[in-house]
Short mmCIF file of C-alpha atoms in Angstrom, two decimals:
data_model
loop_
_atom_site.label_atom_id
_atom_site.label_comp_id
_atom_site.label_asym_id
_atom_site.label_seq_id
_atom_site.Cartn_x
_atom_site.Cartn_y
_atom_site.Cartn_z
CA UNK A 26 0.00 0.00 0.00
CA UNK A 27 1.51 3.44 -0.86
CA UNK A 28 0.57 6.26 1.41
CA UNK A 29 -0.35 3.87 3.90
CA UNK A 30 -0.36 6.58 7.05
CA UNK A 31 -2.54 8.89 5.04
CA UNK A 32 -4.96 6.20 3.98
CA UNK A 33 -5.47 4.62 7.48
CA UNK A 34 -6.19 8.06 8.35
CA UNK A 35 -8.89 8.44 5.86
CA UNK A 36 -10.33 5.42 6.60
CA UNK A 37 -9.97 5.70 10.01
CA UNK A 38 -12.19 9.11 9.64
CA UNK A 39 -14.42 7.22 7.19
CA UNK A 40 -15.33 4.28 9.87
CA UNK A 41 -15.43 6.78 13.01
CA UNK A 42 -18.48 9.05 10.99
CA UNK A 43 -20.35 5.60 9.90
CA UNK A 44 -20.41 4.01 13.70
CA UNK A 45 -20.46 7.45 15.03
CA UNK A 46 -25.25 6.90 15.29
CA UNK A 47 -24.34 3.83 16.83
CA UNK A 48 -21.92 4.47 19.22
CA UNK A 49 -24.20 7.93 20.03
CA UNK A 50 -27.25 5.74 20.74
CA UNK A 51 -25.73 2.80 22.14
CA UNK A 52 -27.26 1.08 25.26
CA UNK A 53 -30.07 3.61 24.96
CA UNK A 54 -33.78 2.46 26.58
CA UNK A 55 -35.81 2.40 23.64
CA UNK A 56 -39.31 2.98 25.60
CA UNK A 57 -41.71 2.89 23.09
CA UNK A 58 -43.87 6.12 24.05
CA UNK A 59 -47.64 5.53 26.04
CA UNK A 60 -49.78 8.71 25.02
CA UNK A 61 -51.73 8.78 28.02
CA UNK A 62 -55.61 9.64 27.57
CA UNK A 63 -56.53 9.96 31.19
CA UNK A 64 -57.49 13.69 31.22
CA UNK A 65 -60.75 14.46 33.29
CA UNK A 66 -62.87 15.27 30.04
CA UNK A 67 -61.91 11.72 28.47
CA UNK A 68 -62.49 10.21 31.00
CA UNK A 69 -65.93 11.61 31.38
CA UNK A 70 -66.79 10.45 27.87
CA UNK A 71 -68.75 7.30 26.81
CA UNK A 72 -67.08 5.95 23.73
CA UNK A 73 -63.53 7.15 23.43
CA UNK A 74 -63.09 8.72 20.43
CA UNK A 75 -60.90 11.15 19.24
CA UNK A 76 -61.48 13.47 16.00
CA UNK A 77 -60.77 10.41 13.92
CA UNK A 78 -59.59 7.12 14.20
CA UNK A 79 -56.68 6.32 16.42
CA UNK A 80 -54.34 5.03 13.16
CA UNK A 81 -55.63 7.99 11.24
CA UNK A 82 -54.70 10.39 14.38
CA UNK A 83 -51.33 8.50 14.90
CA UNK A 84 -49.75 9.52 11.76
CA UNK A 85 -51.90 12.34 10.25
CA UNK A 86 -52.62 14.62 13.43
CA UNK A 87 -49.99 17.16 12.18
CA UNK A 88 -51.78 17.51 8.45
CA UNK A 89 -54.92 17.75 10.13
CA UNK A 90 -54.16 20.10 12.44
CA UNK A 91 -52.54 22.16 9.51
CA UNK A 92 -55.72 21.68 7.70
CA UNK A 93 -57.40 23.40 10.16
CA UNK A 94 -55.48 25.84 10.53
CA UNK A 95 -55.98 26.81 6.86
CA UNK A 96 -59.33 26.44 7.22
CA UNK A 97 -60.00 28.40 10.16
CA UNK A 98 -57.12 31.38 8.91
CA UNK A 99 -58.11 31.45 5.40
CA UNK A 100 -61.66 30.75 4.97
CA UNK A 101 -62.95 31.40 8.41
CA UNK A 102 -64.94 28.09 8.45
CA UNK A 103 -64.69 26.62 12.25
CA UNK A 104 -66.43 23.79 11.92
CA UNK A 105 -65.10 19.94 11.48
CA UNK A 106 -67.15 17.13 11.08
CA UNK A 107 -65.07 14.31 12.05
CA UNK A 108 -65.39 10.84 12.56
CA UNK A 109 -69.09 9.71 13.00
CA UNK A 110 -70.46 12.95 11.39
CA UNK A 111 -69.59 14.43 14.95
CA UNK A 112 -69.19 17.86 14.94
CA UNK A 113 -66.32 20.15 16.22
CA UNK A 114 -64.78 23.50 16.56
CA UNK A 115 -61.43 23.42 14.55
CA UNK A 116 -59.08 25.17 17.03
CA UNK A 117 -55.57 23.51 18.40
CA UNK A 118 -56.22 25.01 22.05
CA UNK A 119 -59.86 24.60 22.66
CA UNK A 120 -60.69 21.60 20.79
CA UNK A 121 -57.34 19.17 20.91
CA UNK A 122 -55.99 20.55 24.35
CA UNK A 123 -59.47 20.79 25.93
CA UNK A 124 -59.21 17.02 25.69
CA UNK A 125 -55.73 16.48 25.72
CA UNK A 126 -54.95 18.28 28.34
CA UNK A 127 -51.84 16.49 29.48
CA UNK A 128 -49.67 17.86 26.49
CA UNK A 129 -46.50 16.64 28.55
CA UNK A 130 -47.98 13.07 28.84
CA UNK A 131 -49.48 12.90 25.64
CA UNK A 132 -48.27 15.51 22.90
CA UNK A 133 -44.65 15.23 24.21
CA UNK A 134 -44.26 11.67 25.17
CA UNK A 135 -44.50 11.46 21.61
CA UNK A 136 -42.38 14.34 20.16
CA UNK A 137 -39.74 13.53 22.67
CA UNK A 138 -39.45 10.44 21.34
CA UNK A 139 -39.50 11.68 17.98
CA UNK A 140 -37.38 14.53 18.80
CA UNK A 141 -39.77 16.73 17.42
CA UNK A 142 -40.25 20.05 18.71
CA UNK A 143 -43.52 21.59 17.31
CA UNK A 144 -43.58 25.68 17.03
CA UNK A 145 -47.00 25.90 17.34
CA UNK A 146 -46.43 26.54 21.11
CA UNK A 147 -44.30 29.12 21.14
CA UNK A 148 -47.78 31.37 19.98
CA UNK A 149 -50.77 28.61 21.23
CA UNK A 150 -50.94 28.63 24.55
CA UNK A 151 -50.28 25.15 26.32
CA UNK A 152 -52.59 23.93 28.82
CA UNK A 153 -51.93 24.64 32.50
CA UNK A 154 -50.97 21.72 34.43
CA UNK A 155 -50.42 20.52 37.48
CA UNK A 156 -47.44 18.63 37.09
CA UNK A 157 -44.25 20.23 35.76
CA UNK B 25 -32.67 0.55 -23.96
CA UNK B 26 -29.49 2.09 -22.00
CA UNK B 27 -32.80 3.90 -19.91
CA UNK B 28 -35.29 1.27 -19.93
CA UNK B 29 -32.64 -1.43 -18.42
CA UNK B 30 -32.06 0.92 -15.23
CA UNK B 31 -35.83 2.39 -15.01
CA UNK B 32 -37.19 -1.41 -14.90
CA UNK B 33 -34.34 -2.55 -12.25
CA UNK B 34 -35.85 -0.13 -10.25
CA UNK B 35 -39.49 -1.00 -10.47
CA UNK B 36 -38.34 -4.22 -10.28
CA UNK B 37 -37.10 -3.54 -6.82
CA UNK B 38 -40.08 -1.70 -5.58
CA UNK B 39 -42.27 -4.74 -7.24
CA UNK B 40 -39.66 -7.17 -4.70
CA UNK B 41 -40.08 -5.06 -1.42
CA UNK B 42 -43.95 -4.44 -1.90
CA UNK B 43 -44.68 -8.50 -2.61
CA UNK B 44 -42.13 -9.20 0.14
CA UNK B 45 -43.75 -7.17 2.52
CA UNK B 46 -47.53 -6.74 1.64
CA UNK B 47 -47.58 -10.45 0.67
CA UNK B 48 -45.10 -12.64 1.71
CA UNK B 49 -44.85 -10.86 5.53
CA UNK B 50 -41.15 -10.77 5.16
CA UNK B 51 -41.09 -7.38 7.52
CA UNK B 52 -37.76 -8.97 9.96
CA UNK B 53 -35.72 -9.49 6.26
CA UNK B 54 -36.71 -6.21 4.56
CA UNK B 55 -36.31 -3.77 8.12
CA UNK B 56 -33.10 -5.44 9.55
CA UNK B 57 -31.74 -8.17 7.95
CA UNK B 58 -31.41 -6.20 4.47
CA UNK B 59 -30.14 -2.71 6.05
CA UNK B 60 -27.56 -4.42 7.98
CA UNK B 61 -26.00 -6.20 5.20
CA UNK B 62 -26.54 -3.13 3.10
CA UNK B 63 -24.58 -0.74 5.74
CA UNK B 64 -22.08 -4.03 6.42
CA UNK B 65 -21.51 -4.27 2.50
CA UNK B 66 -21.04 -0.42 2.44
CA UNK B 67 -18.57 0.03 5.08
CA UNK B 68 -16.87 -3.52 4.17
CA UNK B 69 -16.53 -2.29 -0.08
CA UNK B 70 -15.86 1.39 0.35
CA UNK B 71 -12.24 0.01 2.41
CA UNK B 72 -11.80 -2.39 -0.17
CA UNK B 73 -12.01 0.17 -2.83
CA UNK B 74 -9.52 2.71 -1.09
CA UNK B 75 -7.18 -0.47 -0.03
CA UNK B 76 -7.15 -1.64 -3.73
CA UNK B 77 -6.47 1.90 -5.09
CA UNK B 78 -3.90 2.73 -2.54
CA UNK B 79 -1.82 -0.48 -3.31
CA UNK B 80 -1.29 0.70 -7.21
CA UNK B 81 1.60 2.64 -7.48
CA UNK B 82 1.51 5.99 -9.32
CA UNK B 83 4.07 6.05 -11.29
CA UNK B 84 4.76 9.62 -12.09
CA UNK B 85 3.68 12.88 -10.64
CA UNK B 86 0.36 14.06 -12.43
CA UNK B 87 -1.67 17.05 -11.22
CA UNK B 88 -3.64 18.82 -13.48
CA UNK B 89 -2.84 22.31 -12.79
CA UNK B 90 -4.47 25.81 -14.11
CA UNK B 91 -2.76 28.70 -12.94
CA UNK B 92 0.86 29.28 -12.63
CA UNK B 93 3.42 27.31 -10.80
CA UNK B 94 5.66 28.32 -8.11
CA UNK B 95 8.53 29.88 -9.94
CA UNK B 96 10.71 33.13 -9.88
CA UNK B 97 10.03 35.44 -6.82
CA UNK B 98 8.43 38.16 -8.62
CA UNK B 99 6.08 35.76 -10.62
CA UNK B 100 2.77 35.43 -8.29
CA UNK B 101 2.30 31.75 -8.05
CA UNK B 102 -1.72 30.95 -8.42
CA UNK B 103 -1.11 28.76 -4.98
CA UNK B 104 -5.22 26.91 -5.20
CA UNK B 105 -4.74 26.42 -8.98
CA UNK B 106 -1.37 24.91 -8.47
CA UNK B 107 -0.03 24.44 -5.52
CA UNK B 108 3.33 23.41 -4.07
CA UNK B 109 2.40 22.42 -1.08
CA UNK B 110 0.55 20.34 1.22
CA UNK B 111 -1.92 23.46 2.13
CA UNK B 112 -2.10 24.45 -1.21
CA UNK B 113 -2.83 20.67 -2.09
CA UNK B 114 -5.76 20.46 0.65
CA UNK B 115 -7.38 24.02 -0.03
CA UNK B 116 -7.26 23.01 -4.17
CA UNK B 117 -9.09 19.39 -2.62
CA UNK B 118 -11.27 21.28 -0.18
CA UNK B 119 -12.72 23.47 -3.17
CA UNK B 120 -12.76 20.80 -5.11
CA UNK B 121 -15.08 18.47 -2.58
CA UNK B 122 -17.76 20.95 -1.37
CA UNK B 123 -17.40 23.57 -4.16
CA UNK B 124 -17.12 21.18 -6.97
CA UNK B 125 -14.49 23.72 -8.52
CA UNK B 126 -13.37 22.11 -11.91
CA UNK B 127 -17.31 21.71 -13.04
CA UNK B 128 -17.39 25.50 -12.30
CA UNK B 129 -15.14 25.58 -15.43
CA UNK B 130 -17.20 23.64 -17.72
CA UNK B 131 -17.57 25.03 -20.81
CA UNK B 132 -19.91 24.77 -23.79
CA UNK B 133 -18.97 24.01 -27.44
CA UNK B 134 -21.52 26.23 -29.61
CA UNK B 135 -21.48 26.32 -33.64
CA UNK B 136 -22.55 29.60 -34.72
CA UNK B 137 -23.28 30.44 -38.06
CA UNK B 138 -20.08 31.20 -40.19
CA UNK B 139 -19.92 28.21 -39.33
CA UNK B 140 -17.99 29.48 -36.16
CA UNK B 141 -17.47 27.67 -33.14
CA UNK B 142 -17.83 29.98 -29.66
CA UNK B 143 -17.24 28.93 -26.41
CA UNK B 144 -19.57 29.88 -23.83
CA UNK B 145 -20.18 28.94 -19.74
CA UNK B 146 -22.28 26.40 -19.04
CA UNK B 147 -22.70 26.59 -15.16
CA UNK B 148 -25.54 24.79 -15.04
CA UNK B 149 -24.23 21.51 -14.11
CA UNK B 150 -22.07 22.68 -11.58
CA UNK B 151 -25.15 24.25 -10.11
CA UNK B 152 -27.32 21.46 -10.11
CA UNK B 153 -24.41 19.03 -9.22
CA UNK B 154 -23.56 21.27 -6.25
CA UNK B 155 -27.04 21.49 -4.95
CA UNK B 156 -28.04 17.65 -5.52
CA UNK B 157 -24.76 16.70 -3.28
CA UNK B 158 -25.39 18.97 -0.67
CA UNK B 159 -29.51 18.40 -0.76
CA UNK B 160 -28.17 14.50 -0.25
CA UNK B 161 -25.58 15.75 2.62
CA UNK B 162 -28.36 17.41 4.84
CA UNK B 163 -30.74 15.02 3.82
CA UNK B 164 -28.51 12.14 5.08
CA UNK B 165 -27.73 14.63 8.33
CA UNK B 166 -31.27 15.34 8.94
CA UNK B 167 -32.23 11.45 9.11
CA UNK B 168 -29.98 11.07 12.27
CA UNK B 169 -33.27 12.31 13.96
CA UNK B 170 -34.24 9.05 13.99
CA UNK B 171 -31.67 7.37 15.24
CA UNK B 172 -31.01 9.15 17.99
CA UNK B 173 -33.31 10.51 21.28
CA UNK B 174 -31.31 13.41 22.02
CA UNK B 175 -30.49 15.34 18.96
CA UNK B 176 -27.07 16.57 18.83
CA UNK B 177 -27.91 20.27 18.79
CA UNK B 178 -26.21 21.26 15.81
CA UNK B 179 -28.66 18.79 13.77
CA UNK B 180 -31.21 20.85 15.39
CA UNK B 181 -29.76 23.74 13.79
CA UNK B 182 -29.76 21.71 10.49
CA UNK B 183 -33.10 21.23 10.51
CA UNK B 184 -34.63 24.37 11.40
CA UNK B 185 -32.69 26.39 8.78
CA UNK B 186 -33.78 23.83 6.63
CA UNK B 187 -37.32 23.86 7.58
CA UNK B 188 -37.72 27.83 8.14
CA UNK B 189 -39.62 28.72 5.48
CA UNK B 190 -42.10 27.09 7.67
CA UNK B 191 -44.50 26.14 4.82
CA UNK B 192 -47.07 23.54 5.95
CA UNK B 193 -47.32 21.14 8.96
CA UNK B 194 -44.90 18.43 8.85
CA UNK B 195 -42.99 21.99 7.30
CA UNK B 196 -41.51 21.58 4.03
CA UNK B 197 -37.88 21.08 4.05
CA UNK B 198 -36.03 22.98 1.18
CA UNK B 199 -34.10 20.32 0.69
CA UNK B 200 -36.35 18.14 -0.78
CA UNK B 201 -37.33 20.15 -3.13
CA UNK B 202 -34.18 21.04 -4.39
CA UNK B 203 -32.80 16.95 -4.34
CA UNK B 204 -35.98 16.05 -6.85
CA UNK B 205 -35.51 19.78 -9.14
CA UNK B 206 -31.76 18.71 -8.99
CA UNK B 207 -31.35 15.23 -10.08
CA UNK B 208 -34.65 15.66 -12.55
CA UNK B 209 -32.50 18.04 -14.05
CA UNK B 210 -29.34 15.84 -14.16
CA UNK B 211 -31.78 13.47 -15.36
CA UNK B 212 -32.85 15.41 -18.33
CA UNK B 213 -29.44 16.77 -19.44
CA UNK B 214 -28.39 13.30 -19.89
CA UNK B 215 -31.35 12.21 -21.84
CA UNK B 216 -31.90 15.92 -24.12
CA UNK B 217 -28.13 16.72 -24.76
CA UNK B 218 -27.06 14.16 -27.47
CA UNK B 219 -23.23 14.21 -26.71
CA UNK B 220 -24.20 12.94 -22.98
CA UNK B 221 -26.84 10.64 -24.48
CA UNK B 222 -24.29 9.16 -26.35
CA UNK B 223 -21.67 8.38 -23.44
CA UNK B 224 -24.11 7.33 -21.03
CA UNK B 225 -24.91 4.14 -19.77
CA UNK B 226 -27.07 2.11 -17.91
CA UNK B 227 -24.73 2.69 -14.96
CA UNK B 228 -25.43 6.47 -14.85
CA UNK B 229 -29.01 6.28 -15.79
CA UNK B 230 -29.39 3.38 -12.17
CA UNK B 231 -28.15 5.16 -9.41
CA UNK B 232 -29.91 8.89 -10.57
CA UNK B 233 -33.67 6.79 -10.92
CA UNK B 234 -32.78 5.12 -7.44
CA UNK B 235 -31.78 8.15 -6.40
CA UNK B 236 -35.15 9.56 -7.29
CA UNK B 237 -36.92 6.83 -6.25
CA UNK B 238 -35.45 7.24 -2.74
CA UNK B 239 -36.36 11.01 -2.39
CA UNK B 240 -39.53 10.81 -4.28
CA UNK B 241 -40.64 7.71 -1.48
CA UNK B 242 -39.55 9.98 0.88
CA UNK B 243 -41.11 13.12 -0.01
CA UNK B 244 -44.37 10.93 -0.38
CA UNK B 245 -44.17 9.14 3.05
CA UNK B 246 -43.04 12.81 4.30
CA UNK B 247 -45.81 14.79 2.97
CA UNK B 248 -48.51 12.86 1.35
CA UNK B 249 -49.20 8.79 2.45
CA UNK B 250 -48.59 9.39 6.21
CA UNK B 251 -46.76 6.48 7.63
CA UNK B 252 -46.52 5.68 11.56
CA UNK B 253 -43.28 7.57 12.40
CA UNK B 254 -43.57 6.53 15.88
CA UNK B 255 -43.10 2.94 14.30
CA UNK B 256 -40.35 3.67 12.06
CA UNK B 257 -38.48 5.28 14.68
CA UNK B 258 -39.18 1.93 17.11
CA UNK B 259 -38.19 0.20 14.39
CA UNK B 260 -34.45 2.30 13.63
CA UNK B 261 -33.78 2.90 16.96
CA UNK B 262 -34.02 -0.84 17.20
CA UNK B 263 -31.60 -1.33 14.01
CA UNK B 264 -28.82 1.57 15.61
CA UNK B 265 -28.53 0.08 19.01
CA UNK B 266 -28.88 -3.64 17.73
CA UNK B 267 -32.07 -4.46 19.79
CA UNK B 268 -34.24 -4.99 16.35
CA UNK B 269 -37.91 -4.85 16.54
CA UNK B 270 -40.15 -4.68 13.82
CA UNK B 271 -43.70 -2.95 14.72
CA UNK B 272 -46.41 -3.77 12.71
CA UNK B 273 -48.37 -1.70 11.00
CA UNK B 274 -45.78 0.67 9.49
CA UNK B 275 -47.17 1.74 5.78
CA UNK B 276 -45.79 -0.06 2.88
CA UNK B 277 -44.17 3.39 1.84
CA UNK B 278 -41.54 3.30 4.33
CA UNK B 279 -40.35 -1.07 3.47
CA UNK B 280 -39.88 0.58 -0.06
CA UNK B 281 -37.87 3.78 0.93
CA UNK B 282 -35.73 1.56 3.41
CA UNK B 283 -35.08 -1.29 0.92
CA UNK B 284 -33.91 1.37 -2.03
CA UNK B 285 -31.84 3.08 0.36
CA UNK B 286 -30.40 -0.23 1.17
CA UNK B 287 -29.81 -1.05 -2.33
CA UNK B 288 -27.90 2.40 -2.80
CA UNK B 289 -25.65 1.69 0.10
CA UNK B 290 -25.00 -2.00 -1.26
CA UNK B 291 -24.73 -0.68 -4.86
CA UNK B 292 -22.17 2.58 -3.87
CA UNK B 293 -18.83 0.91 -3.17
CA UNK B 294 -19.22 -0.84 -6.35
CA UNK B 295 -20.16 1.70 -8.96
CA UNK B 296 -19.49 4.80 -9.82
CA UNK B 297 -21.16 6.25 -7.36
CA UNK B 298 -17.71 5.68 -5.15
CA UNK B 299 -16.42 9.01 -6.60
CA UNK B 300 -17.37 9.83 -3.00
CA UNK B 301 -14.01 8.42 -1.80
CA UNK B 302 -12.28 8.62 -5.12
CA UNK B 303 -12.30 11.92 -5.39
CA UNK B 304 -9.56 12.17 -2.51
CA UNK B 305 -7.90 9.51 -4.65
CA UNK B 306 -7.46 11.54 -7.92
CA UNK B 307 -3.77 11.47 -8.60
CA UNK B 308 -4.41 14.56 -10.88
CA UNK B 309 -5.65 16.39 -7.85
CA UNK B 310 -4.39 15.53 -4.73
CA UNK B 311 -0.45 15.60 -5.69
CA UNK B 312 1.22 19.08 -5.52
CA UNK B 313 2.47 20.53 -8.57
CA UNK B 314 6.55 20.35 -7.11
CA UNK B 315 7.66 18.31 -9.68
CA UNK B 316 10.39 20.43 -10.55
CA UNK B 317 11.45 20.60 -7.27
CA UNK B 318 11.60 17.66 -5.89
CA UNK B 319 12.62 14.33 -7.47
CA UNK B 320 9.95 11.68 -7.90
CA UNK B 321 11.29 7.87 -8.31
CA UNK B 322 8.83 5.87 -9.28
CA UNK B 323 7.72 3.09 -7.02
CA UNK B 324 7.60 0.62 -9.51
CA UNK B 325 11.32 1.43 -10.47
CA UNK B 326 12.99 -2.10 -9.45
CA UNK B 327 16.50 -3.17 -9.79
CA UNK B 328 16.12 -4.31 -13.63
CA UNK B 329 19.58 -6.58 -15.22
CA UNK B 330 21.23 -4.06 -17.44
CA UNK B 331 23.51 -5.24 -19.99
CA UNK B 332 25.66 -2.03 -20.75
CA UNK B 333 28.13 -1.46 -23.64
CA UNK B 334 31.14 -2.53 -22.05
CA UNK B 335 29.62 -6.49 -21.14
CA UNK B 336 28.46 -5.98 -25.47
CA UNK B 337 31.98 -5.46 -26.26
CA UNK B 338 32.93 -8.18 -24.53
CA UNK B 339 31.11 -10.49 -25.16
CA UNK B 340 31.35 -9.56 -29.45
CA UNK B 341 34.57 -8.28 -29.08
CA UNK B 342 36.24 -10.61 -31.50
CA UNK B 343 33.82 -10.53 -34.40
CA UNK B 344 33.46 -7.12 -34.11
CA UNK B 345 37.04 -6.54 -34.84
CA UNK B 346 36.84 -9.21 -37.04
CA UNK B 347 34.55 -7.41 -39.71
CA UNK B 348 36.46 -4.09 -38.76
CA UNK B 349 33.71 -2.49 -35.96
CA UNK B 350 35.99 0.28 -33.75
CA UNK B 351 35.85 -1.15 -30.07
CA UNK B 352 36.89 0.67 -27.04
CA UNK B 353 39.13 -1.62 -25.29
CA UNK B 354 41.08 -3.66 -27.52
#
């Protein structure tokens, strides 16, 4: 091999950046994340139901919610019927978070997982809770 | 044909991963077993590349240089164009790499009427070149999200610069758009301009449709057919700390996506697409232009049996002589 010290060096470099995810990550707890839906006004209803269907909420909340948002910005039209023909109020803080309100042990146990950090907070305000 | 060939392998592996998995149930083989041999194969080629390159000698001292050399005092030496040393050798390699500096000079042959020929800049595949690559780079960055709990925080910073024209909910990364303008470009330059019709082949036409059939299956599980990220990321944390689980119900969107991307990473070291470590390779780059000041043997040079003038005359010194030749030593 000719240039062997510079090679071994490139390599070297090559090797560290591939195992670098896996030595980051190693030994870490993967706890797949519980959303919990024990909030007072869920628990208060009969069938638990959200907006739509849990699959549909698991992995198309965040089009939804910007859905709504177009809806309710751009053509001033507040009203969802969702799953059922229910009816609802579109709104992120007084339709989602009046049910969910345990955005730390529902929203976030999610995101943090995720590591997503949604913006929408820093105008929406959370809801209070207890627990910090 | 030289497009069909590739654009058919590549169905063909979407057709394999979406039987495999919708059908056959073959989730374990096409989330773990497949990425692990594709990132083993990856890591495991790409060495064997650089090992097989470094063990051929270069024989003689090559760099294509454009500027001028180091010479006289008073004449300015163009020290990136041609350098003399080391630090000229890694800024020429450093503009080379992320700046992509010798496309910047490509050029385009025109025949004007007359007939005349004119020269003109063509900068358009540098730009597109130099935007696909780095699209790719933060792309490939920004998927260390999910492989990791704690984001490093400059991947954070990645991803919000990337994200900040905050366009929709999940926001719209730039970089996606420009990967799939980028490489349909590339795509159509090689299929419109006859000259790089001509010299392409089915390798070049393979790894750009993969290539957009791996950002196009993203964008789509991204933006449009939702899949269950919380599943995927079960799933890749599973793969990075190697604890593998395979949740079900993950869409069939993301088994395509992963098994491409595996394909691309098996594929790389042994196509062209390992440019990515031969470009630190290229003789005609990464020597320094000193070849007038320092002496380069070549490392092939070995001691070879020379049979010099004098052993001649001795050995013919008689007939020689004989027929009237002049010798040296009588």
């Amino acid at each position: 091999m000719y240039d062997s010290g510079k090679i071994i060096t490139g390599l070297l470099v090559f090797v560290a950046i591939v195992s670098f995810p896996f030595v980051y990550s190693r030994g870490t707890n993967i706890v797949k994340p519980e959303p919990k839906i024990d909030t007072p006004v869920i628990q208060q209803m009969a069938v638990k139901q959200c907006v739509q269907p849990r699959a549909f909420m698991r992995a198309e909340h965040m089009q939804l919610l910007n859905d709504w948002r177009d809806s309710v910005v751009r053509d001033g039209n507040r009203v969802y019927v969702g799953f059922g023909g229910k009816q609802y109020n579109m709104s992120l803080q007084n339709t989602c978070m009046h049910c969910h309100s345990n955005k730390k042990e529902f929203c976030d146990s999610c995101h943090n997982f995720m590591s997503v950090k949604p913006y929408c907070w820093d105008c929406h305000i959370a809801p209070k809770e207890n627990k910090s | 044909m030289k497009t069909l060939f590739p654009l058919f392998a590549v169905i063909t592996l979407i057709v394999l991963v979406v039987a495999g998995v919708q059908y056959a149930n073959m989730q374990f083989l096409f989330g773990v077993i497949i990425p692990y041999l594709a990132v083993a194969t990856f890591v495991a080629g790409l060495i064997y590349r650089v090992m097989k390159w470094a063990s051929s000698p270069v024989p003689f001292r090559i760099p294509t240089t454009c500027g001028q050399e180091l010479s006289l005092p008073w004449i300015k030496q163009d020290k990136l164009e041609s350098p003399s040393g080391t630090l000229g050798v890694i800024g020429r390699m450093a503009l080379e790499v992320l700046l992509f500096r010798s496309l910047f000079r490509n050029i385009k042959l025109d025949m004007r009427e007359g007939p005349r020929i004119a020269y003109g800049s063509d900068k358009w595949l540098w730009l597109s070149g130099l935007a696909f690559h780095w699209s790719f780079l933060i792309i490939l960055i920004r998927h260390f999200r999910l492989f990791a709990i704690q984001l490093p925080y400059p991947i954070h910073v990645i991803e919000s610069l990337d994200s900040f024209l905050q366009i929709g909910v999940p926001m719209l990364y730039i970089t996606d758009v420009v990967i799939l303008a980028a490489v349909t470009y590339l795509f159509i330059r090689r299929i419109t301009n006859p000259l790089v019709r001509y010299i392409s082949l089915p390798a070049d036409y393979f790894p750009l449709f993969l290539i957009l059939a791996v950002a196009g299956s993203g964008v789509l599980m991204r933006y449009f057919t939702k899949v269950d990220v919380v599943g995927v990321k079960q799933l890749t944390m599973g793969l990075i700390s190697f604890r593998p689980v395979v949740p079900q119900g993950i869409g069939i969107i993301f088994y395509i996506h992963l098994f491409l991307i595996s394909v691309l990473f098996a594929y790389f070291p042994f196509s062209k697409l390992v440019h990515m470590a031969g470009v630190f390779l290229s003789p005609t780059r990464n020597m320094a232009n000193n070849n007038r000041m320092v002496r380069h043997v070549n490392p092939w040079d070995y001691p070879v049996h020379v049979h010099t003038y004098e052993e001649y005359e001795n050995d013919f010194r008689e007939k020689m002589k004989s027929v009237g030749i002049p010798v040296e030593k009588e």
